[in-house]
Short mmCIF file of C-alpha atoms in Angstrom, two decimals:
data_model
loop_
_atom_site.label_atom_id
_atom_site.label_comp_id
_atom_site.label_asym_id
_atom_site.label_seq_id
_atom_site.Cartn_x
_atom_site.Cartn_y
_atom_site.Cartn_z
CA MET A 197 97.65 92.79 97.04
CA ARG A 198 99.76 92.91 100.19
CA GLU A 199 101.03 96.09 101.87
CA ARG A 200 103.84 97.77 99.90
CA ASP A 201 105.58 101.07 99.14
CA ASP A 202 105.18 103.09 95.91
CA PRO A 203 106.70 101.57 92.69
CA GLU A 204 109.49 104.18 92.59
CA VAL A 205 110.58 103.31 96.14
CA ILE A 206 110.45 99.58 95.48
CA GLY A 207 112.37 100.02 92.20
CA ARG A 208 115.24 101.83 93.93
CA ARG A 209 115.27 99.17 96.66
CA VAL A 210 115.43 96.31 94.12
CA GLN A 211 118.30 98.02 92.29
CA ARG A 212 120.24 98.59 95.51
CA LEU A 213 119.77 95.01 96.75
CA ARG A 214 120.61 93.56 93.30
CA THR A 215 123.80 95.60 93.15
CA GLN A 216 124.77 94.52 96.68
CA ALA A 217 124.17 90.89 95.69
CA GLY A 218 126.33 91.25 92.55
CA LEU A 219 123.55 90.15 90.18
CA THR A 220 122.80 91.37 86.67
CA GLN A 221 119.25 92.21 85.62
CA ARG A 222 119.18 89.00 83.56
CA GLN A 223 120.30 86.86 86.50
CA LEU A 224 117.65 88.46 88.73
CA ALA A 225 114.91 88.01 86.11
CA GLU A 226 115.48 84.42 85.05
CA PRO A 227 113.74 82.09 84.58
CA ALA A 228 110.30 83.66 85.01
CA TYR A 229 110.87 87.26 83.80
CA THR A 230 112.93 89.25 81.31
CA PRO A 231 115.80 91.72 81.88
CA ALA A 232 113.60 94.42 80.31
CA TYR A 233 110.91 93.82 82.98
CA ILE A 234 113.49 94.22 85.77
CA SER A 235 114.78 97.40 84.12
CA THR A 236 111.24 98.83 83.94
CA LEU A 237 110.56 97.81 87.57
CA GLU A 238 113.80 99.39 88.85
CA ALA A 239 112.85 102.62 87.04
CA GLY A 240 109.56 102.68 88.96
CA ARG A 241 107.42 102.49 85.81
CA VAL A 242 105.59 99.27 86.68
CA ARG A 243 103.70 98.08 89.77
CA ALA A 244 104.91 94.55 90.29
CA SER A 245 102.51 91.79 91.32
CA ASP A 246 102.94 89.90 94.59
CA GLU A 247 104.18 86.91 92.55
CA ALA A 248 106.83 89.02 90.82
CA LEU A 249 108.06 90.53 94.08
CA GLY A 250 108.08 87.09 95.66
CA HIS A 251 110.29 85.77 92.82
CA ILE A 252 112.68 88.75 93.10
CA ALA A 253 112.84 88.49 96.91
CA ALA A 254 113.73 84.80 96.64
CA ARG A 255 116.48 85.53 94.09
CA LEU A 256 117.88 88.27 96.32
CA GLY A 257 117.67 86.12 99.43
CA VAL A 258 115.46 88.55 101.40
CA ALA A 259 111.94 88.37 102.82
CA PHE A 260 108.98 89.65 100.80
CA GLU A 261 108.30 92.26 103.52
CA GLU A 262 111.81 93.69 103.30
CA LEU A 263 111.46 94.15 99.56
CA ALA A 264 107.90 95.51 99.66
CA VAL A 265 108.10 97.91 102.61
CA GLY A 266 111.78 98.03 103.55
CA ARG A 267 111.46 96.20 106.85
CA PRO A 268 114.18 93.69 107.74
CA ALA A 269 112.93 90.14 108.09
CA HIS A 270 111.27 89.39 111.43
CA LEU A 271 111.61 93.04 112.50
CA ALA A 272 108.11 93.25 113.98
CA THR A 273 108.53 89.98 115.87
CA GLY A 274 111.88 91.11 117.28
CA LEU A 275 110.40 94.45 118.31
CA ARG A 276 107.52 92.75 120.11
CA LEU A 277 109.96 90.52 122.01
CA ARG A 278 111.94 93.59 123.14
CA LEU A 279 108.71 95.40 124.08
CA THR A 280 107.86 92.42 126.29
CA GLU A 281 111.31 92.68 127.90
CA ALA A 282 110.73 96.40 128.58
CA GLN A 283 107.41 95.50 130.21
CA ARG A 284 109.23 93.00 132.44
CA ILE A 285 111.75 95.68 133.46
CA LEU A 286 108.87 98.03 134.36
CA ALA A 287 107.16 95.27 136.34
CA ASP A 288 110.40 94.84 138.29
CA GLY A 289 110.09 98.46 139.43
CA ARG A 290 112.81 99.92 137.19
CA ALA A 291 110.66 102.57 135.54
CA GLU A 292 113.47 104.83 134.29
CA GLU A 293 115.34 101.93 132.70
CA ALA A 294 112.13 100.68 131.09
CA ALA A 295 111.34 104.18 129.79
CA ALA A 296 114.71 104.38 128.03
CA GLN A 297 114.08 101.03 126.36
CA TYR A 298 110.52 101.95 125.35
CA ALA A 299 111.76 105.26 123.86
CA ALA A 300 114.38 103.48 121.73
CA LEU A 301 111.80 100.92 120.57
CA LEU A 302 109.33 103.70 119.74
CA THR A 303 111.92 105.36 117.50
CA GLU A 304 112.60 102.06 115.75
CA ALA A 305 108.87 101.35 115.30
CA GLU A 306 108.33 104.84 113.88
CA THR A 307 111.24 104.41 111.44
CA HIS A 308 109.60 101.29 110.03
CA GLU A 309 106.02 102.62 110.36
CA LEU A 310 104.85 99.79 112.63
CA ARG A 311 101.72 101.34 114.17
CA HIS A 312 100.84 98.57 116.63
CA GLU A 313 104.39 98.48 118.00
CA GLN A 314 104.39 102.29 118.23
CA ALA A 315 101.19 102.17 120.28
CA THR A 316 102.60 99.46 122.57
CA ALA A 317 105.77 101.48 123.19
CA LEU A 318 103.71 104.63 123.91
CA LEU A 319 101.52 102.72 126.36
CA GLY A 320 104.67 101.51 128.10
CA LEU A 321 106.10 105.03 128.26
CA GLY A 322 102.80 106.24 129.70
CA GLU A 323 102.90 103.58 132.44
CA CYS A 324 106.53 104.53 133.21
CA SER A 325 105.51 108.17 133.59
CA LEU A 326 102.64 107.22 135.92
CA GLU A 327 105.14 105.35 138.09
CA THR A 328 107.51 108.33 138.28
CA GLY A 329 104.64 110.81 138.77
CA GLU A 330 105.11 112.72 135.49
CA LEU A 331 101.38 112.93 134.83
CA GLY A 332 101.49 115.40 131.92
CA THR A 333 103.98 113.20 130.06
CA ALA A 334 101.88 110.14 130.82
CA ARG A 335 98.73 111.76 129.48
CA ASP A 336 100.54 112.78 126.26
CA CYS A 337 101.85 109.22 125.72
CA PHE A 338 98.41 107.69 126.20
CA GLU A 339 96.81 110.22 123.83
CA ARG A 340 99.44 109.45 121.17
CA ALA A 341 98.92 105.69 121.65
CA GLU A 342 95.17 106.17 121.17
CA ALA A 343 95.82 108.16 117.98
CA ARG A 344 98.00 105.34 116.61
CA LEU A 345 95.09 102.95 117.21
CA ALA A 346 92.43 105.24 115.76
CA ASP A 347 91.53 102.69 113.05
CA GLU A 348 91.30 99.81 115.54
CA SER A 349 88.23 98.60 117.42
CA LEU A 350 87.30 100.24 120.73
CA PRO A 351 88.49 97.25 122.85
CA ALA A 352 91.96 97.67 121.34
CA ARG A 353 91.97 101.34 122.39
CA VAL A 354 90.75 100.70 125.94
CA PRO A 355 94.26 100.46 127.57
CA ALA A 356 95.08 103.95 126.17
CA VAL A 357 91.73 105.36 127.39
CA ARG A 358 92.25 103.79 130.80
CA GLY A 359 95.78 105.29 130.96
CA ARG A 360 94.42 108.77 130.19
CA ALA A 361 91.76 108.35 132.88
CA VAL A 362 94.28 107.23 135.50
CA SER A 363 96.55 110.18 134.73
CA HIS A 364 93.61 112.56 135.24
CA TYR A 365 92.57 110.71 138.40
CA LEU A 366 96.06 110.97 139.94
CA ALA A 367 96.08 114.67 139.03
CA GLY A 368 92.92 115.12 141.12
CA GLU A 369 90.57 115.50 138.16
CA LEU A 370 88.13 112.87 139.42
CA ARG A 371 85.09 113.90 137.42
CA TYR A 372 86.86 113.88 134.09
CA ALA A 373 88.51 110.53 134.87
CA VAL A 374 85.08 109.06 135.62
CA TYR A 375 83.64 110.62 132.48
CA LEU A 376 86.30 108.93 130.31
CA LEU A 377 85.76 105.53 131.94
CA GLU A 378 81.96 105.71 132.07
CA SER A 379 81.53 106.86 128.50
CA THR A 380 83.86 104.12 127.21
CA LEU A 381 82.01 101.50 129.26
CA ASP A 382 78.72 102.76 127.89
CA GLU A 383 79.97 102.56 124.31
CA LEU A 384 81.31 99.03 124.81
CA ASN A 385 78.19 97.70 126.52
CA ARG A 386 75.58 99.39 124.34
CA GLY A 387 77.49 98.44 121.21
CA GLY A 388 77.69 94.78 122.21
CA LEU A 389 81.52 94.88 122.20
CA HIS A 390 81.85 92.23 124.90
CA ASP A 391 85.60 92.02 125.43
CA PRO A 392 86.08 90.67 129.01
CA ASP A 393 89.64 92.04 129.40
CA ALA A 394 88.64 95.52 128.21
CA LEU A 395 85.53 95.65 130.42
CA LEU A 396 87.39 94.30 133.45
CA LEU A 397 90.15 96.87 133.02
CA LEU A 398 87.62 99.72 132.91
CA TYR A 399 85.46 98.53 135.83
CA ALA A 400 88.53 97.93 138.03
CA SER A 401 89.90 101.39 137.16
CA VAL A 402 86.69 103.31 137.92
CA ILE A 403 86.33 101.98 141.50
CA GLY A 404 88.98 104.33 142.97
CA PRO A 405 87.53 107.56 141.49
CA TYR A 406 84.01 106.48 142.51
CA MET A 407 85.14 105.90 146.10
CA ASP A 408 86.95 109.25 146.31
CA MET A 409 83.88 111.05 144.95
CA GLY A 410 81.65 109.47 147.58
CA ALA A 411 79.73 107.40 145.01
CA GLN A 412 79.92 104.17 147.01
CA ALA A 413 76.88 102.63 145.33
CA ARG A 414 78.45 102.93 141.92
CA ALA A 415 81.79 101.65 143.23
CA ALA A 416 80.05 98.57 144.69
CA GLN A 417 78.25 97.94 141.39
CA ALA A 418 81.48 98.29 139.41
CA ALA A 419 83.15 95.81 141.78
CA GLU A 420 80.26 93.37 141.33
CA PHE A 421 80.58 93.55 137.52
CA ALA A 422 84.39 93.17 137.73
CA LEU A 423 84.09 90.03 139.87
CA ALA A 424 81.53 88.57 137.42
CA LEU A 425 83.84 89.28 134.45
CA ALA A 426 87.02 87.91 136.06
CA PRO A 427 86.48 84.23 135.14
CA GLN A 428 86.28 85.20 131.46
CA ALA A 429 89.42 87.36 131.46
CA ALA A 430 92.72 86.04 130.14
CA ASP A 431 95.24 88.44 131.75
CA PRO A 432 96.28 87.37 135.31
CA ALA A 433 97.81 90.79 136.06
CA LEU A 434 94.48 92.39 135.20
CA ILE A 435 92.61 89.96 137.47
CA ALA A 436 95.03 90.79 140.30
CA ARG A 437 94.45 94.52 139.81
CA MET A 438 90.70 93.88 139.89
CA HIS A 439 90.95 92.04 143.25
CA ARG A 440 92.86 95.00 144.70
CA SER A 441 90.21 97.50 143.56
CA VAL A 442 87.29 95.35 144.68
CA ALA A 443 88.75 95.19 148.19
CA ARG A 444 87.93 98.89 148.61
CA THR A 445 84.23 98.35 148.06
CA LEU A 446 84.12 95.27 150.27
CA LEU A 447 85.71 97.29 153.06
CA THR A 448 83.17 100.10 152.68
CA GLU A 449 80.41 97.51 153.13
CA GLY A 450 82.02 96.28 156.34
CA ARG A 451 83.23 93.02 154.78
CA ALA A 452 86.83 93.28 156.04
CA ALA A 453 87.56 89.56 155.95
CA GLU A 454 86.45 89.30 152.31
CA ALA A 455 88.49 92.41 151.44
CA ASP A 456 91.56 90.84 153.00
CA ALA A 457 90.95 87.59 151.13
CA SER A 458 90.62 89.50 147.84
CA LEU A 459 93.93 91.25 148.50
CA ALA A 460 95.60 87.95 149.37
CA LYS A 461 94.58 86.59 145.94
CA ALA A 462 95.97 89.72 144.28
CA ALA A 463 99.25 89.51 146.19
CA GLU A 464 99.74 85.86 145.23
CA LEU A 465 99.19 86.67 141.54
CA TYR A 466 101.58 89.63 141.71
CA ARG A 467 104.24 87.49 143.36
CA ARG A 468 103.82 84.81 140.72
CA LEU A 469 104.08 87.40 137.95
CA GLN A 470 106.93 89.28 139.71
CA LEU A 471 105.15 92.65 139.42
CA ARG A 472 106.94 94.56 142.18
CA THR A 473 105.10 97.87 142.03
CA GLU A 474 101.72 96.16 141.94
CA LEU A 475 102.77 93.92 144.83
CA ALA A 476 103.76 97.04 146.79
CA ASN A 477 100.38 98.56 146.04
CA CYS A 478 98.79 95.38 147.34
CA HIS A 479 100.66 95.69 150.65
CA TRP A 480 99.48 99.31 150.72
CA MET A 481 95.84 98.32 150.26
CA ARG A 482 96.08 95.52 152.85
CA GLY A 483 97.49 98.07 155.27
CA TYR A 484 94.52 100.31 154.56
CA VAL A 485 92.12 97.40 155.17
CA CYS A 486 93.83 96.57 158.47
CA ALA A 487 93.70 100.22 159.56
CA GLN A 488 90.01 100.46 158.85
CA ASN A 489 89.48 97.23 160.80
CA GLY A 490 91.39 98.56 163.85
CA GLU A 491 94.44 96.26 163.42
CA LEU A 492 96.90 99.14 163.66
CA ASP A 493 100.07 97.11 164.33
CA ARG A 494 99.48 94.95 161.24
CA ALA A 495 98.46 98.03 159.24
CA GLU A 496 101.73 99.77 160.11
CA ALA A 497 103.77 96.72 159.08
CA GLU A 498 101.97 96.42 155.72
CA LEU A 499 102.22 100.13 154.94
CA ARG A 500 105.90 100.31 155.89
CA GLN A 501 106.53 97.36 153.57
CA ALA A 502 104.62 99.12 150.76
CA HIS A 503 106.48 102.41 151.37
CA THR A 504 109.88 100.66 151.32
CA MET A 505 109.08 98.73 148.13
CA LEU A 506 107.79 101.84 146.33
CA ALA A 507 110.90 103.77 147.37
CA GLN A 508 113.04 101.00 145.88
CA THR A 509 111.09 101.07 142.60
CA ARG A 510 111.31 104.86 142.47
CA ALA A 511 107.55 105.15 141.97
CA ALA A 512 107.59 108.66 143.42
CA LEU A 513 103.91 109.57 143.41
CA TYR A 514 102.70 106.19 144.67
CA ARG A 515 105.40 106.22 147.36
CA SER A 516 104.21 109.63 148.58
CA GLN A 517 100.59 108.51 148.62
CA ALA A 518 101.50 105.41 150.64
CA ALA A 519 103.42 107.68 153.06
CA VAL A 520 100.21 109.61 153.78
CA GLU A 521 98.37 106.39 154.63
CA LEU A 522 101.29 105.28 156.85
CA ALA A 523 101.37 108.63 158.63
CA ASP A 524 97.67 108.29 159.47
CA VAL A 525 98.31 104.93 161.13
CA LEU A 526 101.38 106.25 162.96
CA HIS A 527 99.34 109.15 164.35
CA ARG A 528 96.62 106.78 165.51
CA ARG A 529 99.30 104.70 167.27
CA GLY A 530 100.58 107.75 169.13
CA LYS A 531 103.61 108.35 166.91
CA SER A 532 102.50 111.85 165.85
CA ASP A 533 106.00 113.37 165.54
CA GLU A 534 107.09 110.64 163.13
CA ALA A 535 103.83 111.02 161.22
CA ALA A 536 104.25 114.81 160.91
CA GLY A 537 107.82 114.42 159.70
CA LEU A 538 106.75 111.89 157.11
CA LEU A 539 104.00 114.19 155.84
CA ARG A 540 106.21 117.25 155.59
CA GLY A 541 108.75 115.15 153.69
CA VAL A 542 106.26 114.25 150.96
CA LEU A 543 104.07 117.34 150.67
CA GLY A 544 106.45 118.77 148.11
CA ASP A 545 105.73 115.79 145.86
CA PHE A 546 102.07 116.84 145.57
CA SER A 547 100.27 119.75 143.95
CA SER A 548 96.71 120.64 142.88
CA GLU A 549 97.53 118.92 139.54
CA ARG A 550 99.38 115.94 141.03
CA GLY A 551 97.95 113.72 143.75
CA ALA A 552 95.45 116.36 144.97
CA VAL A 553 93.37 113.96 147.09
CA HIS A 554 96.39 112.64 149.00
CA ALA A 555 97.83 116.16 149.30
CA ALA A 556 94.55 117.16 150.95
CA ALA A 557 94.75 114.13 153.24
CA ALA A 558 98.28 115.14 154.27
CA HIS A 559 97.15 118.69 155.12
CA ARG A 560 94.11 117.33 156.98
CA LEU A 561 96.28 115.07 159.14
CA LEU A 562 98.80 117.85 159.80
CA GLY A 563 95.86 120.00 160.87
CA ILE A 564 94.69 117.33 163.33
CA ILE A 565 98.25 116.97 164.73
CA ALA A 566 98.48 120.76 165.08
CA GLU A 567 95.18 120.84 166.95
CA ASP A 568 96.48 118.17 169.34
CA THR A 569 99.32 120.55 170.25
CA ARG A 570 96.85 123.48 170.51
CA ASP A 571 98.37 125.27 167.49
CA THR A 572 94.99 126.38 166.11
CA GLU A 573 96.50 128.81 163.62
CA ALA A 574 98.53 126.09 161.91
CA ALA A 575 95.57 123.69 162.07
CA GLU A 576 93.29 126.19 160.34
CA GLU A 577 95.88 126.85 157.65
CA HIS A 578 96.21 123.14 156.88
CA TYR A 579 92.42 122.61 156.86
CA VAL A 580 91.88 125.51 154.46
CA ARG A 581 94.55 124.18 152.08
CA ALA A 582 92.97 120.76 152.18
CA LEU A 583 89.53 122.26 151.50
CA SER A 584 90.80 124.04 148.38
CA LEU A 585 92.37 120.84 147.01
CA LEU A 586 89.27 118.72 147.67
CA GLU A 587 86.88 121.24 146.13
CA ARG A 588 88.94 121.23 142.94
CA ALA A 589 89.03 117.43 142.89
CA GLY A 590 85.35 116.96 143.72
CA ALA A 591 86.03 114.41 146.49
CA ALA A 592 82.64 114.78 148.15
CA GLY A 593 83.02 112.38 151.08
CA ASP A 594 86.39 113.80 152.17
CA LEU A 595 85.08 117.36 151.77
CA ALA A 596 82.17 116.73 154.13
CA ASP A 597 84.50 115.31 156.80
CA LEU A 598 86.94 118.21 156.43
CA CYS A 599 84.17 120.79 156.76
CA ARG A 600 83.18 119.14 160.04
CA LEU A 601 86.76 119.43 161.34
CA LEU A 602 87.00 123.06 160.22
CA GLY A 603 83.59 123.87 161.72
CA ASP A 604 84.56 122.32 165.05
CA LEU A 605 87.78 124.37 165.07
CA PHE A 606 85.87 127.61 164.39
CA ARG A 607 83.33 126.78 167.12
CA ARG A 608 86.04 126.08 169.70
CA THR A 609 87.71 129.41 168.92
CA GLY A 610 84.45 131.36 169.27
CA ARG A 611 83.75 131.97 165.56
CA THR A 612 80.17 130.70 165.51
CA GLU A 613 79.09 132.14 162.13
CA ALA A 614 82.19 130.77 160.40
CA ALA A 615 81.53 127.39 162.03
CA LEU A 616 77.93 127.38 160.74
CA ASP A 617 79.14 128.22 157.22
CA ALA A 618 81.63 125.33 157.32
CA TYR A 619 78.97 122.91 158.55
CA ARG A 620 76.50 124.03 155.85
CA THR A 621 79.17 123.54 153.19
CA GLY A 622 79.88 120.04 154.49
CA LEU A 623 76.19 119.14 154.55
CA GLY A 624 75.82 120.35 150.97
CA HIS A 625 78.59 118.02 149.82
CA ARG A 626 77.25 115.14 151.90
CA THR A 627 73.78 115.41 150.34
CA THR A 628 75.04 115.65 146.75
CA PRO A 629 73.59 112.69 144.81
CA GLY A 630 75.96 109.79 144.20
CA THR A 631 75.73 110.23 140.43
CA THR A 632 78.99 111.48 139.03
CA THR A 633 79.14 112.99 135.58
CA LEU A 634 76.36 112.30 133.13
CA GLY A 635 73.61 111.26 135.53
CA PRO A 636 72.62 107.66 134.80
CA ALA A 637 75.16 104.89 135.37
CA PRO A 638 76.74 103.21 132.35
CA ALA A 639 74.92 100.38 130.60
CA GLN A 640 75.41 96.97 132.22
CA PRO A 641 77.74 94.41 130.61
CA PRO A 642 76.11 91.37 128.98
CA LEU A 643 77.07 88.96 131.74
#
């Protein structure tokens, strides 16, 4: 028997629709049923068969679904079309407009108890909140989406899990983000749930946290698995995101040309799909690749383009993070005043719970600029703030480098014991094993 409401609810609905149509019970019943049967059904004293409801729906001129569960004909299909439109608005960089549309669609889906459409709307709201930097709201939306899909298979829940992990990652909670992604990967792979899109989404998402934690070996392995899965995946936007993430590991291995080629593939896919925020992030990553490869003029151009595009899309947190990368290149090109102004302008957008790693990078760079002007007091203050943020986030590689800078500052100002303490702290972080949360790496996918 198909999905339906209780007999009492259906009875009242049949009576209302019959009255609106101007039909008597006899006219509704004939030729297959009796007026007495319709009277009993409207009173809620009989559970009608699918055949009976089908007959009544046809006589009333409504769809079976509208009679059985009160949903207007084609409601779910119409909702899905409007959800797709909201996704297109978000892809165009209009996060606030998309959020308003997703919220309205969520209310409509809840009214008609459409769980899948509720989950899709909540995932969209979560992505909007990531764009605008409202990480707590994003996390809540992804958790609610996962709850709506509690009865679905794990691959169906992966986008919600990935969203939760990204919101924790952007908040500076690297270890918990990795835990969520690794444990889900483990469950998928050990359980034989070989869904290429789900696996690719998780492997591409875990590369960034791995890199920030100093676990380059795991990041490289995740990139290798992502590249192997890409030919089996069906979502071009997902493949583009994977290419962008993989570029980070290629760069770490000194393969700058391959990293740039990977980003070029991503950029072409984003342009074809008209995903403006993702395209901006691609410019950002290409700028980072160029900077690491010593091409500072090209790096500045790419990062300025990314910063401008993210400002236009009002992706506040991503814009601020790109500004930190741009400031680093500006400083290296001798434009330290512009770099410092850019950093001071975005520091207010960060906190220990929001973009902690980039907030630490901003303080680190301001400390270096202060040292260049011999303002050791300001430099020390910025380094200490950065140290606190990185310790909370667990970004081992950045911590080791910062401890070296702080130790050098203490040594130059005659504080030898403090310098030794800073160096020892940095060495401790540098020698921490590259494992991240649970020890062993997740199970390998069945490639």
